[in-house]
Amino acid sequence: TMDYSTNDSKSTSKNKVVAVVGGGLVGALNACYFAKRGFQVEVFESREDIREAKIVKGRSINLALSHRGRQALKQVGMEDTIVSKGIPMHSRMIHSLNGTQSPIPYGKKGQVTLLMQRLDTPHSAETYSTTKLNFAHKLLNWSTETGAMTFLRADGAKEEIQADLIVGCDGAFSAIRKQFLRQSRFNFSQTYIPHGYLELTMPPINGEFAMKPNYLHIWPRNTFMMIALPNLDKTFTCTLFMPFDEFENVTTGDQVIEFFQKYFPDTIPLIGADALKRDYFRLPAQAMVSVKCSPYHLSDKCVLMGDAAHAVVPFYGQGMNAGFEDCLVFNEIMDQLNEDFSAVLPEYTRVRVPDDHAIADLAMYNYVEMRSHVNSKWFLFRKYVDNTLHMIMPRTVIPLYTMVTFTRIRYHEAVKRWHWQDKVRHYIVHSSLYKGL
Amino acid sequence: TMDYSTNDSKSTSKNKVVAVVGGGLVGALNACYFAKRGFQVEVFESREDIREAKIVKGRSINLALSHRGRQALKQVGMEDTIVSKGIPMHSRMIHSLNGTQSPIPYGKKGQVTLLMQRLDTPHSAETYSTTKLNFAHKLLNWSTETGAMTFLRADGAKEEIQADLIVGCDGAFSAIRKQFLRQSRFNFSQTYIPHGYLELTMPPINGEFAMKPNYLHIWPRNTFMMIALPNLDKTFTCTLFMPFDEFENVTTGDQVIEFFQKYFPDTIPLIGADALKRDYFRLPAQAMVSVKCSPYHLSDKCVLMGDAAHAVVPFYGQGMNAGFEDCLVFNEIMDQLNEDFSAVLPEYTRVRVPDDHAIADLAMYNYVEMRSHVNSKWFLFRKYVDNTLHMIMPRTVIPLYTMVTFTRIRYHEAVKRWHWQDKVRHYIVHSSLYKGL
């Protein structure tokens, strides 16, 4: 029933201003999407140019890029450049207490997750002539009625702009989202998990990685766990996840060594006892939050994407991928509804909320699974059954991890199929056991 | 291990200032508790004196007072006066589509819930010489580090005070709670249900109640429902609960009558067709929110109670009772820990959070149960089994509603026992069915 053609809407988009708040990964990718459609795009970032910022020791961010994220990058021609800078990971490597290491592949051969240290999406955004990046711009005020926005610049001056659409990509503690909270019937939750995290560095040995690269190394220890991820400079970043109250029990260098002797003895020579004693106390343990909300839009002038809409805990490696897929899904709806914001925004909420809530829940589920089940023979046996079923019936039975990481099956559909498959698997596992498999 | 006596702490409490933010039911009751202990109490309410405010048509609040609330009032000597102004309710009355009415008692004989139109807790608070009620005081700023607070008065002047404890009793949209949100590791959720509510008045007939008083009248209709509660002036307040999108389908007076003809035909002559057509559109349907958070305290200077800590949907009649019990539980912990705020506040969070979360969940559960199950024979049969078991084993099997409404069994314990009893009941019901009961 839309009576204007795509051409018409493309020509009107040229006069429209899209203000993207937040110049991080999702904000910059979104800028590319809107610029490609011909909108005037203004990106506002409160920090200084984030490309010039150094990677902070102890708060490095390792970014897992998998199928959904890559598809979103591909659509705006950014996939190849970015993929070339990633480290491919094809397996987990489980470190048991006695030092043995067992690999568990993520999927079939060729199905890899790319580990990125940073992604220069802002650079790509800048290649569009209609896009302007405004760093050190702090959002002071905005109105979803009029689209008027006021920013405070680093030089103390105020800058005002008039936006046709405000896109909030300003992260887990989004300023844009705060105005949503004042509206009636806005559902919102923020849940901190009892675990904090702390980062340690494992240096190269003779210029080479100290452990096998291309693996996500995991030391599952039930109530806590450590993981290690490779960096381009041949170091590993080790991240210890532990309940805050257990962090509080370790207060001296000697206690650190004692703790590592007990639970991660194989890592002490690799990290180095002195570095361990020092780096453990470099920063306090960091908190992790899961944020869910609904709706994602306010009137026809404002929409939330990425962590601003759904911060997830980092245990499924889907945070960045879900944020990138937000841009892709929004773009698909823009096509379907001819860039009519008053139709696109509610549709985006309708389509995307159940998927983002599903991945937030899955990440929380994996927070438990990674620490405990990954270790057990029962879990390995179930993975084996999953993979075997997938081999026999590749279209019918797809392991959950594969659906989430290597396909674009909607997150909430993946969860649904998983529950169904779980029943089938349960039946097969139990009849196998009876048959004495 | 506390080395100061109760007397010592009583004498120190006299120099301490407790600022209660919010002069509603819970705020005023709290003021009594703190005044009774000898604290200097300042109550700040942003509205004008709420006792002088008229009851707004369409937004009257019917307050269910049951055991927990009464115990909390009793402790500060307020029970008798308040109970004398309530209308006792001992049963539900289910109205089926064909007009038949079936009573379902709430508990045993003598177990009643009191229906209040308003409770004059501020009046009681004012009887303490150490308590001051400050109306039309709007909170501008406060600090949990120093206890400094700034208020804006109606005359435009600012007022500053120094508090030793700030008690946030400022309701579901608490201003005090907003500062908690800025702290790390504060868990928070606000969930709006898809239903809205709308109030209608059923006038007296020949100076008498139009239906039997002393009953909670319920018209359960699965996706929606209506309830009616008696008022002291012999009117009933009828409240229609319905999904917002169904409210939007009824836009004319004729559609209202058509809708009532179909679902609540027995109420049309009692409310009056003309009043119905008019009053249905007096106010838009109101939203209902469930709020949960944790912790309830910030440092040793601030604590949340009542709706500010846990707004619940109104389907278990426990909102006010849970808020009043907050005051009582806090008071018990003040006794145990000798009024030492640095110990009392964390203990209050530890003890009270699981109970408030349990009643919030139960209210949400009843939101479904009241609309649907209340109607079915299966539900009535289960109630019958429950009550029979309770008669045979009064200490072992207590119906959930009884535990929640007529005891002080902790809410989360009540839920636990209920799950356990459910298993027992399941066994008995099914073995009864097999025996052909």
XYZ file of C-alpha atoms in Angstrom, chain A residues 4-170:
167
model
C 6.013 6.070 -3.438
C 8.781 4.317 -5.309
C 12.264 3.561 -4.043
C 13.616 6.298 -6.279
C 11.369 8.887 -4.700
C 12.457 7.977 -1.233
C 16.125 7.956 -2.189
C 15.814 11.502 -3.435
C 14.096 12.671 -0.244
C 16.676 10.930 1.955
C 19.290 13.355 0.620
C 17.722 16.234 2.510
C 17.385 14.280 5.747
C 19.841 14.435 8.629
C 20.604 11.319 10.651
C 22.396 11.994 13.936
C 24.269 8.928 15.172
C 25.116 9.287 18.863
C 28.205 7.220 19.700
C 31.142 6.745 17.323
C 32.061 3.225 18.431
C 31.781 0.071 16.359
C 28.013 0.044 15.851
C 27.685 3.826 15.502
C 30.313 4.011 12.785
C 28.904 1.020 10.895
C 25.445 2.579 11.060
C 26.890 5.807 9.667
C 28.055 3.830 6.610
C 24.599 2.317 6.122
C 22.813 5.685 6.286
C 25.453 7.422 4.148
C 25.136 4.733 1.507
C 21.409 5.512 1.313
C 22.175 9.176 0.728
C 21.358 10.632 4.134
C 23.379 13.461 5.640
C 25.048 11.685 8.564
C 26.470 13.392 11.635
C 28.253 11.111 14.113
C 28.697 12.500 17.632
C 31.173 10.916 20.014
C 31.801 12.257 23.510
C 35.384 10.973 23.631
C 38.359 12.276 21.634
C 39.039 10.480 18.348
C 38.949 6.896 19.573
C 41.330 5.756 16.820
C 44.104 7.766 18.475
C 43.471 6.269 21.912
C 45.958 3.666 23.128
C 44.870 0.169 24.047
C 44.698 0.323 27.838
C 46.511 -2.526 29.591
C 44.053 -4.569 31.601
C 41.086 -3.276 29.651
C 41.898 -4.421 26.147
C 38.852 -5.572 24.313
C 39.005 -8.680 22.231
C 36.286 -8.710 19.642
C 34.908 -11.923 18.193
C 33.699 -11.452 14.633
C 31.573 -14.243 13.208
C 28.994 -14.767 10.465
C 26.391 -12.161 11.453
C 28.961 -9.420 11.931
C 30.690 -10.290 8.671
C 27.421 -10.211 6.721
C 26.724 -6.750 8.121
C 30.193 -5.531 7.118
C 29.915 -7.137 3.679
C 26.758 -5.177 2.846
C 28.725 -1.920 3.012
C 31.862 -3.400 1.414
C 33.961 -3.542 4.583
C 34.301 -7.268 5.108
C 37.552 -8.081 3.301
C 39.738 -5.295 4.721
C 38.595 -6.031 8.245
C 38.809 -9.827 8.022
C 42.439 -9.588 6.891
C 43.351 -8.089 10.275
C 41.760 -10.832 12.380
C 43.172 -13.996 13.943
C 41.052 -16.990 12.936
C 39.912 -19.257 15.786
C 38.500 -22.685 15.029
C 38.482 -24.466 18.393
C 38.271 -24.147 22.112
C 41.207 -25.637 24.044
C 40.257 -26.936 27.458
C 43.013 -26.899 30.103
C 42.337 -29.376 32.896
C 43.865 -29.065 36.366
C 46.554 -31.678 35.637
C 47.751 -29.723 32.589
C 46.247 -31.822 29.781
C 44.772 -29.865 26.900
C 41.767 -31.054 24.836
C 40.536 -29.189 21.770
C 36.777 -28.874 21.053
C 36.097 -27.508 17.547
C 33.477 -24.768 17.239
C 31.896 -26.126 14.107
C 32.768 -27.788 10.844
C 36.088 -27.227 9.084
C 36.252 -23.693 7.741
C 33.793 -22.318 10.275
C 35.923 -19.831 12.137
C 35.442 -16.885 14.417
C 37.835 -14.015 13.817
C 39.437 -12.409 16.807
C 39.907 -8.682 16.259
C 41.862 -6.254 18.411
C 40.133 -3.227 16.988
C 37.943 -2.510 13.966
C 38.403 0.759 12.184
C 34.750 1.341 11.260
C 35.069 5.134 11.798
C 37.620 5.242 8.981
C 35.157 3.603 6.605
C 32.413 5.978 7.684
C 34.640 8.921 6.812
C 35.051 7.776 3.229
C 31.471 8.925 2.552
C 31.360 12.592 1.602
C 27.977 13.034 3.303
C 29.277 11.826 6.684
C 30.880 13.992 9.339
C 32.525 12.611 12.480
C 32.296 14.955 15.457
C 34.557 13.837 18.325
C 34.645 15.351 21.823
C 30.972 16.300 21.496
C 29.024 15.738 24.682
C 25.234 15.386 24.338
C 23.491 17.948 26.559
C 19.890 17.927 25.386
C 17.641 16.491 22.759
C 13.978 16.243 21.881
C 12.235 13.374 20.136
C 9.374 15.744 19.282
C 11.414 18.177 17.233
C 14.716 16.357 16.645
C 16.618 19.337 18.074
C 19.900 18.386 19.747
C 22.466 20.370 21.718
C 26.102 19.286 22.192
C 28.916 20.686 24.301
C 32.197 20.832 22.388
C 35.688 20.464 23.867
C 36.252 24.233 23.375
C 33.276 24.933 25.677
C 30.995 26.144 22.881
C 27.538 24.705 22.345
C 26.534 23.270 19.013
C 22.932 22.768 17.916
C 21.651 20.547 15.168
C 18.296 19.485 13.826
C 17.981 15.738 13.159
C 15.322 13.817 11.277
C 16.415 10.634 13.035
C 18.476 10.164 16.189
C 20.254 6.803 16.360
C 21.454 5.948 19.871
C 24.582 3.761 19.605
C 26.118 5.061 22.794
